[in-house]
């Protein structure tokens, strides 16, 4: 059975209604937006479907199936040619409304097979050339597929494998974790995330480096102050012990004066240390504020360009992403 955009899942989920049943088996092949409809049907059907094959899917609604395991099917296969830009466009475009999931993504869990050129059944089978089920004599372009390179065209790798999967011979297929397109999308996401977060990471590194430098300076200054206070205390002790001896049980008359000078010196050192620390903290605050301002400007810049990219992608999907 092929299902297309516009087919109702209510009719599909009743066994035998709109589906061709052979020898007691139930096998479904769905294409483009028909995969979205079929997923709803197979998630609700009374009887377990033997095999489901999704071609060039425009995405699966997570309300129907978050993963292939949510479908009432024994085996779920999916494929998408790398030349098919309409199918992933439909999935990406769904982000502007109700996001759909790619059945050829590793995270969705279907049995993914390649639609690219390969040796199957004793001969070399052609690669898929676009989104169409059948190629057109008009030639290849964004919305048309080259003659002989549609998903169901004769002597294509996709048709041979669809036939194998749909007749219970899925063991003849060479499976992969995900389609080439999904793999490229994941890599693009990683690169985009790296670019998007790079300014923030650089700022964080700069702030950490600045904080470490400030801590080092403050630690050095504190050590110098401690040494100065220790030297002053030692000088007072030497002065009092050797040059200001006590008079019997009484201290030397100048001892209180010397102790007062020592206290003043220590207080002056403490004030200097506090003033220095305040100055360093203020400098660090100014530095952090400047970096935060630059980071916000960088974030705003990337967000503006990302929104423009999403807007452009949405326009392209709405223009080209219909069957």
Coordinates of N, CA and C in Angstrom, one line a residue, residues 12-167:
X12 N -7.2 3.9 7.6 CA -6.0 3.0 7.5 C -5.9 2.1 8.7
X13 N -6.3 2.5 9.9 CA -6.1 1.7 11.1 C -7.0 0.5 11.2
X14 N -8.1 0.5 10.3 CA -9.0 -0.7 10.3 C -8.4 -1.7 9.3
X15 N -8.1 -2.9 9.7 CA -7.5 -3.8 8.8 C -8.3 -4.1 7.6
X16 N -7.6 -4.0 6.4 CA -8.2 -4.3 5.2 C -8.9 -3.2 4.5
X17 N -9.1 -2.0 5.2 CA -9.7 -0.9 4.7 C -8.7 0.0 4.0
X18 N -8.5 0.0 2.7 CA -7.5 0.8 2.0 C -6.2 0.1 2.0
X19 N -6.0 -1.0 2.5 CA -4.7 -1.7 2.5 C -4.9 -3.0 1.8
X20 N -3.8 -3.4 1.1 CA -3.9 -4.7 0.4 C -3.2 -5.8 1.3
X21 N -4.0 -6.8 1.7 CA -3.5 -7.9 2.5 C -3.2 -9.1 1.7
X22 N -2.0 -9.6 1.8 CA -1.6 -10.8 1.0 C -1.2 -11.9 2.0
X23 N -1.9 -13.0 1.8 CA -1.6 -14.3 2.5 C -1.6 -14.0 4.0
X24 N -2.5 -13.2 4.5 CA -2.6 -13.0 5.9 C -1.6 -12.0 6.5
X25 N -0.8 -11.5 5.7 CA 0.2 -10.5 6.2 C -0.2 -9.1 5.9
X26 N 0.3 -8.2 6.8 CA -0.1 -6.8 6.6 C 1.2 -6.0 6.5
X27 N 1.4 -5.4 5.3 CA 2.6 -4.7 5.0 C 2.3 -3.3 4.4
X28 N 2.9 -2.3 4.9 CA 2.6 -0.9 4.5 C 3.8 -0.2 4.0
X29 N 3.7 0.4 2.9 CA 4.7 1.3 2.3 C 4.2 2.7 2.2
X30 N 4.8 3.7 2.9 CA 4.3 5.0 3.0 C 5.3 6.0 2.5
X31 N 4.9 7.1 1.9 CA 5.8 8.1 1.3 C 5.5 9.5 1.6
X32 N 6.5 10.3 1.8 CA 6.4 11.7 2.1 C 5.5 12.0 3.3
X33 N 4.4 12.9 3.0 CA 3.5 13.2 4.1 C 2.6 12.0 4.5
X34 N 2.6 11.1 3.5 CA 1.8 9.8 3.8 C 2.4 9.1 5.0
X35 N 3.7 9.2 5.2 CA 4.4 8.6 6.4 C 3.8 9.1 7.7
X36 N 3.5 10.4 7.7 CA 3.0 11.1 8.9 C 1.6 10.5 9.2
X37 N 0.8 10.3 8.2 CA -0.6 9.8 8.3 C -0.5 8.3 8.7
X38 N 0.4 7.5 8.0 CA 0.5 6.1 8.3 C 1.0 5.9 9.8
X39 N 1.9 6.7 10.3 CA 2.4 6.5 11.6 C 1.2 6.6 12.6
X40 N 0.3 7.6 12.4 CA -0.9 7.7 13.3 C -1.7 6.4 13.2
X41 N -1.9 5.9 12.0 CA -2.7 4.7 11.8 C -2.1 3.5 12.5
X42 N -0.8 3.3 12.2 CA -0.1 2.1 12.8 C 0.1 2.1 14.3
X43 N 0.0 3.3 14.8 CA 0.1 3.4 16.3 C -1.2 3.1 17.0
X44 N -2.3 3.0 16.1 CA -3.6 2.8 16.7 C -4.3 1.5 16.2
X45 N -3.7 0.9 15.2 CA -4.3 -0.3 14.6 C -4.6 -1.4 15.6
X46 N -5.6 -2.1 15.4 CA -6.0 -3.2 16.3 C -5.0 -4.4 16.1
X47 N -4.7 -4.7 14.9 CA -3.9 -5.9 14.6 C -2.4 -5.4 14.3
X48 N -1.5 -6.2 14.7 CA -0.1 -5.8 14.5 C 0.3 -5.9 13.0
X49 N 0.9 -4.8 12.5 CA 1.3 -4.8 11.1 C 2.7 -5.5 11.0
X50 N 2.9 -6.3 10.0 CA 4.1 -7.1 9.8 C 5.3 -6.2 9.5
X51 N 5.1 -5.3 8.5 CA 6.2 -4.5 8.0 C 5.7 -3.1 7.6
X52 N 6.4 -2.1 8.0 CA 6.2 -0.7 7.6 C 7.5 -0.2 7.0
X53 N 7.3 0.4 5.8 CA 8.5 1.0 5.1 C 8.1 2.5 4.8
X54 N 9.0 3.4 5.3 CA 8.8 4.8 5.1 C 9.8 5.3 4.0
X55 N 9.3 6.1 3.0 CA 10.2 6.6 2.0 C 10.1 8.1 2.0
X56 N 11.3 8.8 2.0 CA 11.3 10.2 1.9 C 10.4 10.9 2.8
X57 N 10.4 10.5 4.1 CA 9.4 11.0 5.0 C 9.5 12.5 5.3
X58 N 8.3 13.1 5.4 CA 8.3 14.5 5.8 C 8.2 14.7 7.3
X59 N 8.4 13.5 8.0 CA 8.5 13.6 9.5 C 7.3 12.9 10.1
X60 N 7.6 12.3 11.3 CA 6.6 11.6 12.1 C 6.2 12.5 13.3
X61 N 4.9 12.6 13.5 CA 4.4 13.4 14.6 C 4.7 12.7 15.9
X62 N 5.4 13.3 16.9 CA 5.7 12.6 18.1 C 4.5 12.2 18.9
X63 N 3.3 12.8 18.6 CA 2.1 12.3 19.3 C 1.7 10.9 18.7
X64 N 2.1 10.6 17.5 CA 1.9 9.3 17.0 C 2.9 8.3 17.4
X65 N 4.2 8.7 17.3 CA 5.3 7.8 17.7 C 6.5 8.6 17.9
X66 N 7.0 8.5 19.2 CA 8.3 9.2 19.5 C 9.4 8.4 19.0
X67 N 9.2 7.1 18.9 CA 10.2 6.2 18.3 C 9.5 5.1 17.5
X68 N 10.3 4.3 16.7 CA 9.7 3.2 16.0 C 9.0 2.2 16.9
X69 N 9.4 2.1 18.1 CA 8.8 1.1 19.0 C 7.4 1.4 19.4
X70 N 7.0 2.7 19.2 CA 5.6 3.1 19.5 C 4.6 2.6 18.4
X71 N 5.1 2.2 17.3 CA 4.2 1.7 16.3 C 3.8 0.2 16.5
X72 N 2.6 -0.1 16.2 CA 2.2 -1.5 16.4 C 2.6 -2.3 15.1
X73 N 3.9 -2.5 15.0 CA 4.5 -3.1 13.8 C 5.7 -4.0 14.3
X74 N 5.8 -5.1 13.6 CA 7.0 -6.0 13.9 C 8.3 -5.4 13.4
X75 N 8.3 -4.9 12.2 CA 9.5 -4.3 11.6 C 9.2 -3.0 11.0
X76 N 10.0 -2.0 11.3 CA 9.8 -0.6 10.7 C 11.1 -0.3 10.0
X77 N 11.0 0.0 8.7 CA 12.1 0.4 7.9 C 11.9 1.8 7.4
X78 N 13.1 2.5 7.0 CA 13.0 3.8 6.5 C 14.2 4.1 5.7
X79 N 14.0 4.9 4.6 CA 15.1 5.3 3.8 C 14.8 6.8 3.3
X80 N 15.9 7.4 2.9 CA 15.9 8.8 2.4 C 17.1 9.0 1.6
X81 N 16.9 9.3 0.3 CA 18.1 9.6 -0.6 C 18.7 10.9 -0.2
X82 N 20.0 11.0 -0.4 CA 20.7 12.3 0.0 C 20.4 13.4 -1.1
X83 N 19.9 12.9 -2.3 CA 19.5 13.9 -3.3 C 18.1 14.5 -3.0
X84 N 17.4 13.8 -2.1 CA 16.0 14.3 -1.7 C 16.1 15.4 -0.7
X85 N 15.9 16.6 -1.1 CA 16.0 17.8 -0.2 C 14.6 18.2 0.3
X86 N 13.6 17.7 -0.4 CA 12.2 18.1 0.0 C 11.9 17.4 1.4
X87 N 12.2 16.1 1.5 CA 11.8 15.4 2.8 C 12.4 16.1 4.0
X88 N 13.7 16.3 4.1 CA 14.3 17.0 5.3 C 13.8 18.4 5.4
X89 N 13.5 19.0 4.2 CA 12.9 20.4 4.3 C 11.6 20.4 5.0
X90 N 10.8 19.4 4.7 CA 9.5 19.3 5.4 C 9.7 19.1 6.9
X91 N 10.7 18.3 7.3 CA 10.9 18.1 8.8 C 11.4 19.4 9.4
X92 N 12.4 20.0 8.8 CA 12.9 21.3 9.3 C 11.9 22.3 9.4
X93 N 11.0 22.4 8.3 CA 10.0 23.4 8.3 C 8.9 23.2 9.4
X94 N 8.7 21.9 9.8 CA 7.8 21.7 10.9 C 8.1 22.3 12.2
X95 N 9.4 22.8 12.3 CA 9.8 23.5 13.6 C 9.1 24.8 13.8
X96 N 8.5 25.3 12.7 CA 7.8 26.6 12.8 C 6.3 26.3 13.2
X97 N 5.9 25.1 13.4 CA 4.6 24.8 13.9 C 4.6 23.6 14.8
X98 N 4.3 22.5 14.4 CA 4.3 21.2 15.2 C 5.5 20.4 14.7
X99 N 6.6 20.4 15.5 CA 7.8 19.7 15.0 C 7.5 18.2 14.8
X100 N 8.1 17.7 13.7 CA 8.0 16.3 13.5 C 9.4 15.6 13.5
X101 N 9.5 14.3 13.7 CA 10.7 13.6 13.9 C 11.1 12.9 12.6
X102 N 12.4 12.8 12.4 CA 12.9 12.0 11.2 C 13.0 10.5 11.5
X103 N 12.3 9.7 10.7 CA 12.3 8.3 10.9 C 13.7 7.6 10.5
X104 N 14.5 8.4 9.8 CA 15.8 7.9 9.4 C 16.9 8.4 10.3
X105 N 16.5 9.1 11.4 CA 17.5 9.5 12.4 C 17.8 8.3 13.4
X106 N 19.0 8.3 13.8 CA 19.4 7.2 14.7 C 18.5 7.1 15.9
X107 N 18.2 8.3 16.5 CA 17.4 8.3 17.7 C 16.0 7.8 17.6
X108 N 15.5 7.7 16.3 CA 14.1 7.3 16.2 C 14.0 5.8 16.2
X109 N 15.0 5.1 15.8 CA 15.1 3.6 16.0 C 14.6 2.7 14.9
X110 N 14.3 3.2 13.7 CA 13.9 2.3 12.6 C 15.1 1.6 12.0
X111 N 14.8 0.7 11.1 CA 15.9 0.0 10.4 C 16.1 0.8 9.1
X112 N 17.2 1.5 9.1 CA 17.5 2.5 8.0 C 18.3 1.8 7.0
X113 N 17.9 1.9 5.7 CA 18.7 1.4 4.6 C 19.0 2.5 3.6
X114 N 20.1 2.4 2.9 CA 20.5 3.4 2.0 C 19.8 3.4 0.7
X115 N 19.5 4.6 0.1 CA 18.9 4.7 -1.2 C 19.9 5.0 -2.3
X116 N 21.2 5.0 -1.9 CA 22.3 5.3 -2.8 C 22.7 4.1 -3.7
X117 N 23.5 4.4 -4.7 CA 23.9 3.3 -5.6 C 24.6 2.2 -4.9
X118 N 24.3 1.0 -5.2 CA 25.0 -0.2 -4.6 C 24.7 -1.5 -5.3
X119 N 25.4 -2.5 -5.1 CA 25.3 -3.8 -5.8 C 24.3 -4.6 -5.0
X120 N 23.2 -4.9 -5.6 CA 22.1 -5.7 -5.0 C 21.5 -6.7 -6.0
X121 N 21.3 -7.9 -5.5 CA 20.6 -8.8 -6.4 C 21.4 -9.1 -7.7
X122 N 22.7 -9.1 -7.6 CA 23.6 -9.5 -8.7 C 23.8 -8.4 -9.7
X123 N 23.4 -7.1 -9.4 CA 23.7 -6.0 -10.3 C 23.8 -4.7 -9.6
X124 N 24.3 -3.7 -10.2 CA 24.4 -2.4 -9.6 C 23.1 -1.7 -9.8
X125 N 22.6 -1.2 -8.7 CA 21.3 -0.5 -8.7 C 21.5 1.0 -8.5
X126 N 20.7 1.8 -9.2 CA 20.9 3.3 -9.3 C 20.6 3.9 -7.9
X127 N 21.2 5.1 -7.7 CA 20.9 5.9 -6.5 C 19.6 6.7 -6.7
X128 N 18.9 6.9 -5.6 CA 17.8 7.8 -5.7 C 18.3 9.2 -6.1
X129 N 17.4 9.9 -6.9 CA 17.8 11.2 -7.5 C 17.0 12.4 -7.0
X130 N 16.1 12.2 -6.1 CA 15.2 13.3 -5.6 C 14.0 12.8 -4.8
X131 N 13.0 13.6 -4.7 CA 11.9 13.3 -3.8 C 10.8 12.5 -4.4
X132 N 10.8 12.4 -5.8 CA 9.7 11.8 -6.4 C 9.7 10.2 -6.3
X133 N 8.5 9.7 -6.3 CA 8.4 8.2 -6.4 C 8.9 7.7 -7.7
X134 N 8.5 8.4 -8.8 CA 8.9 8.0 -10.2 C 9.6 9.2 -10.8
X135 N 10.7 9.0 -11.5 CA 11.4 10.1 -12.2 C 10.6 10.6 -13.4
X136 N 11.0 11.8 -13.8 CA 10.3 12.6 -14.8 C 11.2 12.8 -16.0
X137 N 10.6 12.8 -17.2 CA 11.4 13.1 -18.4 C 11.8 14.6 -18.4
X138 N 11.2 15.4 -17.6 CA 11.6 16.8 -17.5 C 13.0 17.0 -17.0
X139 N 13.6 16.0 -16.4 CA 14.9 16.1 -15.8 C 15.0 16.5 -14.4
X140 N 16.2 16.5 -13.8 CA 16.3 16.7 -12.4 C 16.4 18.2 -12.1
X141 N 15.6 18.6 -11.1 CA 15.7 19.9 -10.5 C 15.2 19.8 -9.0
X142 N 14.9 20.9 -8.4 CA 14.6 20.9 -7.0 C 13.3 20.1 -6.7
X143 N 12.3 20.2 -7.6 CA 11.1 19.5 -7.3 C 10.8 18.3 -8.2
X144 N 11.7 18.1 -9.2 CA 11.5 17.0 -10.1 C 12.7 16.0 -10.0
X145 N 12.5 14.8 -10.2 CA 13.6 13.7 -10.1 C 13.9 13.2 -11.5
X146 N 15.2 13.0 -11.8 CA 15.6 12.5 -13.0 C 15.0 11.2 -13.3
X147 N 14.6 11.0 -14.6 CA 14.0 9.7 -15.1 C 14.8 8.5 -14.7
X148 N 14.1 7.5 -14.0 CA 14.8 6.3 -13.6 C 15.4 6.4 -12.3
X149 N 15.3 7.5 -11.5 CA 15.9 7.6 -10.2 C 14.9 8.0 -9.1
X150 N 13.6 7.7 -9.4 CA 12.6 7.9 -8.3 C 12.7 6.8 -7.3
X151 N 12.1 6.9 -6.2 CA 12.2 5.9 -5.1 C 11.7 4.5 -5.6
X152 N 10.7 4.6 -6.5 CA 10.1 3.3 -7.0 C 10.4 3.0 -8.5
X153 N 11.4 3.7 -9.0 CA 11.7 3.4 -10.4 C 12.5 2.1 -10.5
X154 N 12.3 1.4 -11.6 CA 12.9 0.1 -11.8 C 14.5 0.2 -11.8
X155 N 15.1 -0.8 -11.3 CA 16.6 -0.9 -11.2 C 17.2 0.1 -10.3
X156 N 16.4 0.6 -9.3 CA 17.0 1.5 -8.3 C 17.3 0.7 -7.0
X157 N 18.3 1.1 -6.2 CA 18.6 0.5 -5.0 C 17.4 0.6 -4.0
X158 N 16.7 1.7 -4.1 CA 15.6 1.9 -3.1 C 14.4 0.9 -3.4
X159 N 14.1 0.7 -4.7 CA 13.0 -0.2 -5.1 C 13.3 -1.6 -4.7
X160 N 14.6 -2.1 -5.0 CA 15.0 -3.4 -4.6 C 14.8 -3.7 -3.1
X161 N 15.3 -2.8 -2.3 CA 15.3 -2.9 -0.9 C 13.9 -2.8 -0.3
X162 N 13.1 -1.9 -0.9 CA 11.7 -1.8 -0.5 C 10.9 -3.1 -0.7
X163 N 11.2 -3.7 -1.9 CA 10.6 -5.0 -2.2 C 11.0 -6.1 -1.2
X164 N 12.3 -6.1 -0.9 CA 12.9 -7.1 0.0 C 12.2 -6.9 1.4
X165 N 12.2 -5.7 1.9 CA 11.6 -5.4 3.2 C 10.2 -5.7 3.3
X166 N 9.4 -5.4 2.2 CA 8.0 -5.6 2.2 C 7.5 -7.0 1.9
X167 N 8.5 -7.9 1.6 CA 8.1 -9.3 1.4 C 8.8 -10.2 2.5

